[in-house]
PDB file of C-alpha atoms in Angstrom:
ATOM      1  CA  UNK A   2     -12.935 -15.192  -9.121  1.00 69.00           C
ATOM      2  CA  UNK A   3     -10.788 -14.945 -12.151  1.00 85.00           C
ATOM      3  CA  UNK A   4      -8.124 -11.861 -11.941  1.00 93.00           C
ATOM      4  CA  UNK A   5      -4.959 -11.035 -13.097  1.00 96.00           C
ATOM      5  CA  UNK A   6      -1.678  -9.736 -11.673  1.00 97.00           C
ATOM      6  CA  UNK A   7       0.562  -7.943 -13.741  1.00 97.00           C
ATOM      7  CA  UNK A   8       3.193  -4.766 -13.516  1.00 97.00           C
ATOM      8  CA  UNK A   9       1.337  -1.245 -13.875  1.00 97.00           C
ATOM      9  CA  UNK A  10       2.320   0.190 -17.058  1.00 95.00           C
ATOM     10  CA  UNK A  11       2.118   4.155 -18.132  1.00 94.00           C
ATOM     11  CA  UNK A  12      -1.375   3.064 -19.543  1.00 95.00           C
ATOM     12  CA  UNK A  13      -2.740   2.470 -16.303  1.00 95.00           C
ATOM     13  CA  UNK A  14      -1.860   5.419 -14.531  1.00 93.00           C
ATOM     14  CA  UNK A  15      -5.863   7.261 -14.838  1.00 93.00           C
ATOM     15  CA  UNK A  16      -7.138   4.310 -13.422  1.00 94.00           C
ATOM     16  CA  UNK A  17      -4.259   4.068 -10.672  1.00 94.00           C
ATOM     17  CA  UNK A  18      -4.905   7.467 -10.014  1.00 92.00           C
ATOM     18  CA  UNK A  19      -8.764   7.484  -9.435  1.00 92.00           C
ATOM     19  CA  UNK A  20      -7.835   4.259  -6.608  1.00 93.00           C
ATOM     20  CA  UNK A  21      -5.189   6.165  -5.165  1.00 91.00           C
ATOM     21  CA  UNK A  22      -7.652   8.997  -4.716  1.00 91.00           C
ATOM     22  CA  UNK A  23     -10.564   6.648  -3.151  1.00 91.00           C
ATOM     23  CA  UNK A  24      -7.536   5.132  -0.701  1.00 91.00           C
ATOM     24  CA  UNK A  25      -6.472   8.805   0.283  1.00 91.00           C
ATOM     25  CA  UNK A  26     -10.243   9.623   0.529  1.00 91.00           C
ATOM     26  CA  UNK A  27     -10.798   6.347   2.954  1.00 91.00           C
ATOM     27  CA  UNK A  28      -8.282   7.688   5.303  1.00 90.00           C
ATOM     28  CA  UNK A  29      -9.369  11.388   5.645  1.00 91.00           C
ATOM     29  CA  UNK A  30     -12.900  10.227   5.876  1.00 91.00           C
ATOM     30  CA  UNK A  31     -12.114   8.057   8.773  1.00 89.00           C
ATOM     31  CA  UNK A  32      -9.749  10.299  10.559  1.00 86.00           C
ATOM     32  CA  UNK A  33      -9.861  13.785   9.654  1.00 90.00           C
ATOM     33  CA  UNK A  34      -7.879  15.350  11.958  1.00 87.00           C
ATOM     34  CA  UNK A  35      -4.952  13.439  10.887  1.00 86.00           C
ATOM     35  CA  UNK A  36      -5.149  12.596   7.148  1.00 89.00           C
ATOM     36  CA  UNK A  37      -4.888  15.688   4.175  1.00 89.00           C
ATOM     37  CA  UNK A  38      -7.976  15.448   2.081  1.00 90.00           C
ATOM     38  CA  UNK A  39      -7.091  13.386  -1.300  1.00 87.00           C
ATOM     39  CA  UNK A  40      -7.173  16.450  -3.090  1.00 87.00           C
ATOM     40  CA  UNK A  41      -4.045  17.860  -1.060  1.00 85.00           C
ATOM     41  CA  UNK A  42      -2.399  14.552  -1.504  1.00 85.00           C
ATOM     42  CA  UNK A  43      -2.623  14.463  -5.339  1.00 78.00           C
ATOM     43  CA  UNK A  44      -0.713  17.711  -5.136  1.00 71.00           C
ATOM     44  CA  UNK A  45       2.221  16.038  -3.552  1.00 73.00           C
ATOM     45  CA  UNK A  46       2.094  12.697  -4.479  1.00 73.00           C
ATOM     46  CA  UNK A  47       1.969  10.843  -7.367  1.00 78.00           C
ATOM     47  CA  UNK A  48       1.902   6.864  -8.156  1.00 86.00           C
ATOM     48  CA  UNK A  49       3.337   7.643 -11.612  1.00 87.00           C
ATOM     49  CA  UNK A  50       7.047   8.727  -9.154  1.00 87.00           C
ATOM     50  CA  UNK A  51       6.756   4.620  -8.121  1.00 86.00           C
ATOM     51  CA  UNK A  52       6.788   3.692 -11.338  1.00 90.00           C
ATOM     52  CA  UNK A  53       9.352   6.151 -12.683  1.00 89.00           C
ATOM     53  CA  UNK A  54      11.618   4.802  -9.520  1.00 90.00           C
ATOM     54  CA  UNK A  55      13.507   1.271 -10.183  1.00 89.00           C
ATOM     55  CA  UNK A  56      13.641   0.075  -6.291  1.00 90.00           C
ATOM     56  CA  UNK A  57       9.731   0.608  -6.519  1.00 93.00           C
ATOM     57  CA  UNK A  58       6.775  -1.824  -7.716  1.00 96.00           C
ATOM     58  CA  UNK A  59       3.576  -1.690  -8.285  1.00 97.00           C
ATOM     59  CA  UNK A  60       1.326  -4.102  -9.187  1.00 98.00           C
ATOM     60  CA  UNK A  61      -2.661  -4.085 -10.122  1.00 98.00           C
ATOM     61  CA  UNK A  62      -5.319  -6.295 -10.088  1.00 98.00           C
ATOM     62  CA  UNK A  63      -7.472  -6.950 -13.262  1.00 97.00           C
ATOM     63  CA  UNK A  64     -10.835  -8.449 -13.479  1.00 94.00           C
ATOM     64  CA  UNK A  65     -12.103  -9.865 -16.541  1.00 90.00           C
ATOM     65  CA  UNK A  66     -13.368  -6.729 -18.108  1.00 91.00           C
ATOM     66  CA  UNK A  67      -9.672  -5.542 -18.208  1.00 89.00           C
ATOM     67  CA  UNK A  68     -10.398  -3.207 -15.107  1.00 94.00           C
ATOM     68  CA  UNK A  69      -7.852  -2.462 -12.351  1.00 97.00           C
ATOM     69  CA  UNK A  70     -10.148  -3.463  -9.159  1.00 97.00           C
ATOM     70  CA  UNK A  71      -6.679  -2.930  -6.976  1.00 97.00           C
ATOM     71  CA  UNK A  72      -3.577  -2.538  -6.752  1.00 97.00           C
ATOM     72  CA  UNK A  73      -0.111  -2.661  -4.041  1.00 98.00           C
ATOM     73  CA  UNK A  74       2.908  -0.280  -4.057  1.00 96.00           C
ATOM     74  CA  UNK A  75       5.891  -1.218  -2.593  1.00 95.00           C
ATOM     75  CA  UNK A  76       9.648  -0.408  -2.313  1.00 93.00           C
ATOM     76  CA  UNK A  77      12.937  -1.996  -1.559  1.00 91.00           C
ATOM     77  CA  UNK A  78      15.987  -0.933   0.423  1.00 86.00           C
ATOM     78  CA  UNK A  79      18.334  -1.344   3.314  1.00 83.00           C
ATOM     79  CA  UNK A  80      17.288  -0.366   6.822  1.00 79.00           C
ATOM     80  CA  UNK A  81      19.701   1.146   8.516  1.00 81.00           C
ATOM     81  CA  UNK A  82      19.539   2.374  11.928  1.00 79.00           C
ATOM     82  CA  UNK A  83      21.757   3.908  14.666  1.00 85.00           C
ATOM     83  CA  UNK A  84      20.389   1.112  17.361  1.00 87.00           C
ATOM     84  CA  UNK A  85      19.683  -2.087  15.257  1.00 81.00           C
ATOM     85  CA  UNK A  86      21.801  -4.173  12.705  1.00 84.00           C
ATOM     86  CA  UNK A  87      21.139  -3.163   8.653  1.00 85.00           C
ATOM     87  CA  UNK A  88      18.620  -5.583   6.945  1.00 85.00           C
ATOM     88  CA  UNK A  89      17.657  -5.967   3.249  1.00 88.00           C
ATOM     89  CA  UNK A  90      14.028  -4.801   3.715  1.00 92.00           C
ATOM     90  CA  UNK A  91      10.671  -4.452   1.964  1.00 94.00           C
ATOM     91  CA  UNK A  92       8.136  -1.779   2.409  1.00 94.00           C
ATOM     92  CA  UNK A  93       4.406  -2.248   1.601  1.00 96.00           C
ATOM     93  CA  UNK A  94       3.420   0.985   0.973  1.00 94.00           C
ATOM     94  CA  UNK A  95      -0.041   1.274  -0.246  1.00 94.00           C
ATOM     95  CA  UNK A  96      -3.005  -1.499  -0.744  1.00 96.00           C
ATOM     96  CA  UNK A  97      -6.083  -0.786  -1.939  1.00 96.00           C
ATOM     97  CA  UNK A  98      -8.928  -3.045  -3.199  1.00 97.00           C
ATOM     98  CA  UNK A  99     -12.355  -1.902  -4.838  1.00 96.00           C
ATOM     99  CA  UNK A 100     -15.377  -2.274  -2.000  1.00 94.00           C
ATOM    100  CA  UNK A 101     -17.102  -4.795  -4.069  1.00 94.00           C
ATOM    101  CA  UNK A 102     -13.851  -6.886  -4.732  1.00 94.00           C
ATOM    102  CA  UNK A 103     -12.525  -7.103  -0.729  1.00 93.00           C
ATOM    103  CA  UNK A 104     -12.967 -10.433   0.899  1.00 92.00           C
ATOM    104  CA  UNK A 105     -12.365 -12.230  -2.175  1.00 94.00           C
ATOM    105  CA  UNK A 106      -8.918 -13.209  -2.153  1.00 94.00           C
ATOM    106  CA  UNK A 107      -7.881  -9.874  -4.144  1.00 97.00           C
ATOM    107  CA  UNK A 108      -5.558  -8.461  -1.757  1.00 97.00           C
ATOM    108  CA  UNK A 109      -4.162 -11.511  -0.608  1.00 97.00           C
ATOM    109  CA  UNK A 110      -2.788 -11.960  -4.618  1.00 97.00           C
ATOM    110  CA  UNK A 111      -1.680  -8.692  -4.898  1.00 98.00           C
ATOM    111  CA  UNK A 112       0.619  -9.191  -1.363  1.00 98.00           C
ATOM    112  CA  UNK A 113       1.867 -12.602  -2.493  1.00 97.00           C
ATOM    113  CA  UNK A 114       2.658 -11.327  -5.577  1.00 98.00           C
ATOM    114  CA  UNK A 115       4.871  -7.961  -4.272  1.00 97.00           C
ATOM    115  CA  UNK A 116       6.114 -10.593  -1.472  1.00 96.00           C
ATOM    116  CA  UNK A 117       7.964 -12.834  -4.327  1.00 97.00           C
ATOM    117  CA  UNK A 118       9.190 -10.184  -5.636  1.00 96.00           C
ATOM    118  CA  UNK A 119      10.920  -8.811  -3.108  1.00 95.00           C
ATOM    119  CA  UNK A 120      12.489 -11.949  -1.513  1.00 95.00           C
ATOM    120  CA  UNK A 121      13.755 -12.406  -5.655  1.00 94.00           C
ATOM    121  CA  UNK A 122      15.178  -9.037  -4.801  1.00 91.00           C
ATOM    122  CA  UNK A 123      17.159 -10.391  -1.360  1.00 92.00           C
ATOM    123  CA  UNK A 124      14.877  -8.737   0.951  1.00 93.00           C
ATOM    124  CA  UNK A 125      14.730 -10.084   4.275  1.00 90.00           C
ATOM    125  CA  UNK A 126      11.998  -8.628   5.719  1.00 92.00           C
ATOM    126  CA  UNK A 127       8.682  -6.859   4.675  1.00 95.00           C
ATOM    127  CA  UNK A 128       7.753  -4.140   6.598  1.00 93.00           C
ATOM    128  CA  UNK A 129       3.894  -1.919   6.356  1.00 95.00           C
ATOM    129  CA  UNK A 130       2.523   0.856   8.545  1.00 92.00           C
ATOM    130  CA  UNK A 131      -0.998   0.375   9.271  1.00 92.00           C
ATOM    131  CA  UNK A 132      -2.840   3.076  11.077  1.00 88.00           C
ATOM    132  CA  UNK A 133      -4.698   1.433  14.332  1.00 86.00           C
ATOM    133  CA  UNK A 134      -8.323   2.509  13.101  1.00 86.00           C
ATOM    134  CA  UNK A 135      -7.833   0.263  10.087  1.00 90.00           C
ATOM    135  CA  UNK A 136      -8.787  -2.907  11.977  1.00 92.00           C
ATOM    136  CA  UNK A 137      -9.683  -4.673   8.219  1.00 92.00           C
ATOM    137  CA  UNK A 138      -6.390  -4.127   7.169  1.00 93.00           C
ATOM    138  CA  UNK A 139      -4.467  -5.373  10.509  1.00 93.00           C
ATOM    139  CA  UNK A 140      -6.371  -8.431  10.070  1.00 94.00           C
ATOM    140  CA  UNK A 141      -5.578  -8.938   6.856  1.00 95.00           C
ATOM    141  CA  UNK A 142      -1.723  -8.557   7.329  1.00 95.00           C
ATOM    142  CA  UNK A 143      -2.089 -10.375  11.020  1.00 94.00           C
ATOM    143  CA  UNK A 144      -3.388 -13.436   8.627  1.00 95.00           C
ATOM    144  CA  UNK A 145      -0.607 -13.322   6.438  1.00 95.00           C
ATOM    145  CA  UNK A 146       1.998 -13.638   8.838  1.00 95.00           C
ATOM    146  CA  UNK A 147       3.028 -10.215   9.833  1.00 94.00           C
ATOM    147  CA  UNK A 148       3.191  -9.113  13.587  1.00 92.00           C
ATOM    148  CA  UNK A 149       4.088  -6.212  15.809  1.00 87.00           C
ATOM    149  CA  UNK A 150       7.350  -4.968  15.537  1.00 83.00           C
ATOM    150  CA  UNK A 151       7.457  -1.339  17.278  1.00 82.00           C
ATOM    151  CA  UNK A 152       5.004   0.560  18.843  1.00 80.00           C
ATOM    152  CA  UNK A 153       4.123   4.462  17.806  1.00 80.00           C
ATOM    153  CA  UNK A 154       1.805   6.046  20.791  1.00 84.00           C
ATOM    154  CA  UNK A 155       0.208   9.501  20.382  1.00 80.00           C
ATOM    155  CA  UNK A 156      -0.946  12.061  22.958  1.00 86.00           C
ATOM    156  CA  UNK A 157      -2.256  15.309  22.269  1.00 82.00           C
ATOM    157  CA  UNK A 158      -1.224  18.189  24.351  1.00 91.00           C
ATOM    158  CA  UNK A 159      -3.434  21.119  22.538  1.00 84.00           C
TER     159      UNK A 159
END
């Protein structure tokens, strides 16, 4: 499959907003008790903020018809904690590939691009948060060398 990976631009926002809606809808459908609806999230969070922020990155995967078939967002900063040493870090914030293009290498290409950019900025470690229900994403990140470093546990008491 021939695709192009490039930095997102403001002209991509309508397509990116639609893909972001699909991403949040997938989360809501998978765990409606935990995730807001995509309509609720749209009111609070916009991918346009990533394009406006110098420490944020957005890359898109484009197919031969010049349509966006996936995207990845991330940012870089210094992780500062009261218990751990400071580290220049990058974060993968969102990754979404249209269902018909999954398992075709698109996600790997997007992640390789953002990882290289983060490394070029001096990042020492890259973090990603993946919900437990998302087995496909967990498998992808494990395949690419990501490993658990902390476990968040949850218990309902009501």
